[in-house]
Short mmCIF file of C-alpha atoms and ligand atoms in Angstrom, two decimals:
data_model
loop_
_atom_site.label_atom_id
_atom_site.label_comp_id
_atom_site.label_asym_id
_atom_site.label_seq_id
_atom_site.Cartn_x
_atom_site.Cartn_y
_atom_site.Cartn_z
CA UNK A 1 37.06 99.97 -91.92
CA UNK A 2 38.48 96.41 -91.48
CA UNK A 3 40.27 94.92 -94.78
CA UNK A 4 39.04 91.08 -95.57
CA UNK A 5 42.02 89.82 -94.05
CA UNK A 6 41.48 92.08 -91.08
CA UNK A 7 38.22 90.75 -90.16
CA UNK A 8 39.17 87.25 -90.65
CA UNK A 9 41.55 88.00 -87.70
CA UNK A 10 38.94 89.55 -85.39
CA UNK A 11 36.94 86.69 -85.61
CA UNK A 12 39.88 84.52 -84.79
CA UNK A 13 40.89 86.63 -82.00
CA UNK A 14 37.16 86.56 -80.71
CA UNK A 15 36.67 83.39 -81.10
CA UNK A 16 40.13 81.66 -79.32
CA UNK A 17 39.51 84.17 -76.90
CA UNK A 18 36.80 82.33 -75.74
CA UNK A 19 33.48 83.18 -73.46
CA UNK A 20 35.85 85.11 -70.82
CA UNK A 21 37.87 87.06 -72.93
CA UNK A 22 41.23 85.78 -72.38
CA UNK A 23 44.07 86.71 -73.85
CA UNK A 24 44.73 85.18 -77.29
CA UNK A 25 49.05 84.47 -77.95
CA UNK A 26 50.80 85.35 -80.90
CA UNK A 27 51.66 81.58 -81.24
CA UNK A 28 48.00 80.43 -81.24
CA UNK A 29 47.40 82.56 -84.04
CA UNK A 30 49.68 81.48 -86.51
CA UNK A 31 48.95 77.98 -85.77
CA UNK A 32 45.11 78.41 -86.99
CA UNK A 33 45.96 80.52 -89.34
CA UNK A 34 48.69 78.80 -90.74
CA UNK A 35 51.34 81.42 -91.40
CA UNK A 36 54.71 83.05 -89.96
CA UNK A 37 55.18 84.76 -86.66
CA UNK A 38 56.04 87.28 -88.09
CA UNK A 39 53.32 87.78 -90.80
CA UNK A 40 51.09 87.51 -87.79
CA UNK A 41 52.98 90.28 -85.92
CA UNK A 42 52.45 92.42 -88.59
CA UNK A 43 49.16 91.63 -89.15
CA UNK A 44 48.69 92.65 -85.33
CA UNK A 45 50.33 95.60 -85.33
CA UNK A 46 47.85 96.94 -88.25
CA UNK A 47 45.32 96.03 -85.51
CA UNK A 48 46.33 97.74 -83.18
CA UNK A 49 47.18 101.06 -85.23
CA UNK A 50 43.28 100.95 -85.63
CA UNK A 51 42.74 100.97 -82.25
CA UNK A 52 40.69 96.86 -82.53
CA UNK A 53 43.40 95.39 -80.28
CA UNK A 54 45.14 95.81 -77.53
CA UNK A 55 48.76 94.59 -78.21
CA UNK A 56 52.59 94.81 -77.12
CA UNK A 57 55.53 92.44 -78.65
CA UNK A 58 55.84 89.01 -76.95
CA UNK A 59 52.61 89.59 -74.95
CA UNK A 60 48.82 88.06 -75.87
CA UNK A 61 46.48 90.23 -77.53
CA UNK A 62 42.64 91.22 -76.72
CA UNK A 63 40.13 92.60 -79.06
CA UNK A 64 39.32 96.58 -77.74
CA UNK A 65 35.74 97.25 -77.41
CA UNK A 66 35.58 98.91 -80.76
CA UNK A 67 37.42 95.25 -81.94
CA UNK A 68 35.11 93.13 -80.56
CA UNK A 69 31.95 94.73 -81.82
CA UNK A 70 33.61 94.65 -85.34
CA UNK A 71 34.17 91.05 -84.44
CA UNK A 72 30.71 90.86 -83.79
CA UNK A 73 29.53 92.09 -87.03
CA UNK A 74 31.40 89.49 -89.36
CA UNK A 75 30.02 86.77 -86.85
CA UNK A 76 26.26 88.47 -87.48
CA UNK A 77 26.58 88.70 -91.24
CA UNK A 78 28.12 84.85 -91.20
CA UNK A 79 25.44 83.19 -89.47
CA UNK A 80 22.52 85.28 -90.94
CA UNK A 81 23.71 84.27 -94.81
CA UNK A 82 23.56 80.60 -93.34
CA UNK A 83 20.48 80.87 -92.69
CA UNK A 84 19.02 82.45 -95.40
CA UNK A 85 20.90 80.06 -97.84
CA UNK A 86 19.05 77.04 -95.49
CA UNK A 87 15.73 78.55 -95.38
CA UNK A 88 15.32 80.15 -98.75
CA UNK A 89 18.01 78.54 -101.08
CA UNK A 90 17.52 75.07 -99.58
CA UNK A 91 21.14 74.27 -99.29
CA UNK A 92 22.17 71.70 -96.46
CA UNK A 93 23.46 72.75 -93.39
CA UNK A 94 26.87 70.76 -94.01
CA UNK A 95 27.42 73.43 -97.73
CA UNK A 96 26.78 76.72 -96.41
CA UNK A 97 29.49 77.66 -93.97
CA UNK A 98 32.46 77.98 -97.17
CA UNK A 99 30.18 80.23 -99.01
CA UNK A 100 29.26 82.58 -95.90
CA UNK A 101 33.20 82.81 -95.20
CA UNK A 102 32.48 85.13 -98.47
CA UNK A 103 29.46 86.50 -97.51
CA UNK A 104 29.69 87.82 -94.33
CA UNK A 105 32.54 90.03 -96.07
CA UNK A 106 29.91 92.38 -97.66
CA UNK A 107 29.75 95.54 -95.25
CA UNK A 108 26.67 96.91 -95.86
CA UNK A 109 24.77 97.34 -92.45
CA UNK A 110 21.15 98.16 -94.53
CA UNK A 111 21.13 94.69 -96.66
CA UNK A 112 21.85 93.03 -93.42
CA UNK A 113 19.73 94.22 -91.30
CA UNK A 114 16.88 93.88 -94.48
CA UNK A 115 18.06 89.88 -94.64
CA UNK A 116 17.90 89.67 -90.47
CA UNK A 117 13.67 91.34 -91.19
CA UNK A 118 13.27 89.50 -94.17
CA UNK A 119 14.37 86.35 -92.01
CA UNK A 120 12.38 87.05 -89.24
CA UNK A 121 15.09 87.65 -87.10
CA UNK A 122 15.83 84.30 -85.77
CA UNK A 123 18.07 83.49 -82.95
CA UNK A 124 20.42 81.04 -84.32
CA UNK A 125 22.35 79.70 -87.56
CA UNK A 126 21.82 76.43 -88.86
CA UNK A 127 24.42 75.08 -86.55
CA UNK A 128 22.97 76.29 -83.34
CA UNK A 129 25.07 79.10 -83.35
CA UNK A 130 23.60 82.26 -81.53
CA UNK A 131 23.14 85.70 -84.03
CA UNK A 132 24.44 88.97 -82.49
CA UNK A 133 22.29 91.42 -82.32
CA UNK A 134 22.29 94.31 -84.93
CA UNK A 135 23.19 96.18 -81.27
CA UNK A 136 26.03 94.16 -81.33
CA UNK A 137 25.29 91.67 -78.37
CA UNK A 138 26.26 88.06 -78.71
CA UNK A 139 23.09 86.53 -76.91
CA UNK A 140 24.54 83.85 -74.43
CA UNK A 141 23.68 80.01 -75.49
CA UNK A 142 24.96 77.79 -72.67
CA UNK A 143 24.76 74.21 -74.08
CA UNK A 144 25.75 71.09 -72.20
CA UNK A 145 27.76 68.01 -74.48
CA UNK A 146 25.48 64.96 -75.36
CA UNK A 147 28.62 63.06 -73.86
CA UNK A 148 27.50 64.36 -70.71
CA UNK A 149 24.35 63.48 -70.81
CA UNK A 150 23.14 60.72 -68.15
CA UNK A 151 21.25 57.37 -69.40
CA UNK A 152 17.45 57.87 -69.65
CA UNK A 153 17.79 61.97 -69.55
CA UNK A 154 15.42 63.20 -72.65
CA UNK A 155 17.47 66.45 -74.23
CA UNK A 156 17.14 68.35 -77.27
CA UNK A 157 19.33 68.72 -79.76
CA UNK A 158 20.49 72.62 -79.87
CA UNK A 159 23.76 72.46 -81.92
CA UNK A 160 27.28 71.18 -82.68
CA UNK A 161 30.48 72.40 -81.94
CA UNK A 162 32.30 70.72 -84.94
CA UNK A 163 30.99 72.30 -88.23
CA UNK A 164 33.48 70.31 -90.78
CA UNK A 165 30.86 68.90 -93.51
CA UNK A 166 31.60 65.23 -92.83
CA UNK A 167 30.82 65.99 -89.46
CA UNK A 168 27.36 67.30 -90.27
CA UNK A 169 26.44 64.83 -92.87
CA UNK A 170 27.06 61.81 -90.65
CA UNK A 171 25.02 64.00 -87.73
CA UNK A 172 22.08 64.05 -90.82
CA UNK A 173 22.22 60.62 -91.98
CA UNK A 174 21.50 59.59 -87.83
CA UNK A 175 18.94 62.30 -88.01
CA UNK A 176 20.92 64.42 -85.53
CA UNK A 177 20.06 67.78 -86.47
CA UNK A 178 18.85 70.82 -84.12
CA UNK A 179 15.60 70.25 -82.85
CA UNK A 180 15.55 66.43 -82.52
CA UNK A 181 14.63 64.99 -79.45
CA UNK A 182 17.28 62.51 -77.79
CA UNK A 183 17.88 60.20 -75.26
CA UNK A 184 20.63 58.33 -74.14
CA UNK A 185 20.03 54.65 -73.57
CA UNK A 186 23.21 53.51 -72.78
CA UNK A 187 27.03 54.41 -71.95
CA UNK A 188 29.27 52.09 -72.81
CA UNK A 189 31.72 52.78 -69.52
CA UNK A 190 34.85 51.71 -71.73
CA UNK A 191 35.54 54.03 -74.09
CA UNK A 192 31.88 56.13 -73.52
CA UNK A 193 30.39 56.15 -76.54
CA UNK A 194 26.41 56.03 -76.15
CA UNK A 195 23.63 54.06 -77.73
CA UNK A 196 20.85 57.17 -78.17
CA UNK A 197 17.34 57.55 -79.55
CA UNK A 198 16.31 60.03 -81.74
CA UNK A 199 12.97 61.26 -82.21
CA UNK A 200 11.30 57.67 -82.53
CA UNK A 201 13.37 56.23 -84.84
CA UNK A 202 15.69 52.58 -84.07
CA UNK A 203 18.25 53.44 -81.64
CA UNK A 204 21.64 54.21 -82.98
CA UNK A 205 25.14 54.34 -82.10
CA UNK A 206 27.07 57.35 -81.62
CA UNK A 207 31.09 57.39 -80.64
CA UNK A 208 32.08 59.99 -77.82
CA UNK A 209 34.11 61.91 -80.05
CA UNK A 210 30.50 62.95 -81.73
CA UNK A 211 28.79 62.76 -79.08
CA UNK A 212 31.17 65.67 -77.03
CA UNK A 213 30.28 67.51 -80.27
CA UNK A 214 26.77 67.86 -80.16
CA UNK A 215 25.19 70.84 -77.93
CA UNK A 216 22.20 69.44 -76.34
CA UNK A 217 19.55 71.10 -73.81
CA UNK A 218 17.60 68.97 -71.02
CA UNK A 219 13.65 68.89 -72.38
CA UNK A 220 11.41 70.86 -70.11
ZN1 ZN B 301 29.54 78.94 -90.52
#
């Protein structure tokens, strides 16, 4: 089994690795997570002893099969806790992603598969973010940027790619939040930053460094 630490670095790996599975450097690694080289290296190597990476010095690394399903399982547990502390604890979706860095920690494969039933087993965190399965497949959510969006196009709001609290309480105070129905009304060609409509309400102004952020879907 995967120490704390351990896990956090599957995810990592997973998640810089990206939608085709690329290989993930050494370097990359201790930038995000903010330590040594070295530390990483060693961190790696434990990795790989366990057979969850493949890895050789001065080379990128790749999560194994039996890596990425791990992987899998700390993303599962993360996103499920989000939404049961949404649905059931009424937190905001901008407070629960700290406390499910803790959560998703707890192991035990029968309380979360209980929380998934007792959930209903929905789809997606509060974010947008697809569940794994308990079978340990990431089901594929292929979102297109609001900043790509062209005027009068009517899309739905699916998700966000930036999940820093700030982020997501300026999204809520526009009444951006999954769900809503938008439409782009006009792009300022300068600097592209978008005057949208959401749900009914008075049109508002978004900049395109949110608007890249949010994962829309085209109504229909
Ligand atoms: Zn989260």
């Amino acid at each position: 089994m995967a120490s704390l630490t351990e896990e956090n670095y599957l995810k990592l790996i997973y998640h810089l690795s990206g939608p085709g599975y690329e290989e993930v450097s050494t370097n990359a690694l201790a930038e995000q997570t903010q330590t040594k080289a070295a530390s990483v290296t060693d961190m790696l190597r434990k990795l790989a002893e366990k057979n969850l990476i493949h890895y050789k010095k001065y080379q990128g690394v790749r999560l194994t099969e039996e890596g990425q399903q791990e992987a899998l399982k700390v993303i599962r547990r993360h996103r499920l806790w989000e939404v049961f502390m949404v649905e059931k604890l009424g937190f905001r979706w901008d407070e629960v992603h700290p406390i499910a860095e803790e959560l998703e920690h707890i192991a035990s494969e029968e309380l979360i598969n209980r929380l998934d039933a007792f959930l209903d087993f929905p789809e997606s965190d509060p974010h947008g973010d697809p569940i794994p399965t308990a079978s340990g497949r990431m089901p594929s959510a292929e979102y297109e940027k609001l900043a790509e969006v062209p005027v009068h196009q009517e899309v739905i709001m699916m998700g966000v790619s930036e999940h820093t609290a700030p982020f997501l309480q300026f999204l809520s105070k526009s009444g951006l939040i999954p769900g809503s129905l938008v439409q782009v009304l006009e792009v300022n060609e300068f600097d592209r930053s978008m005057t949208i409509q959401v749900n009914e309400a008075h049109p508002s102004f978004v900049s395109y460094e949110v608007a890249r952020n949010i994962l829309v879907q085209t109504k229909g």
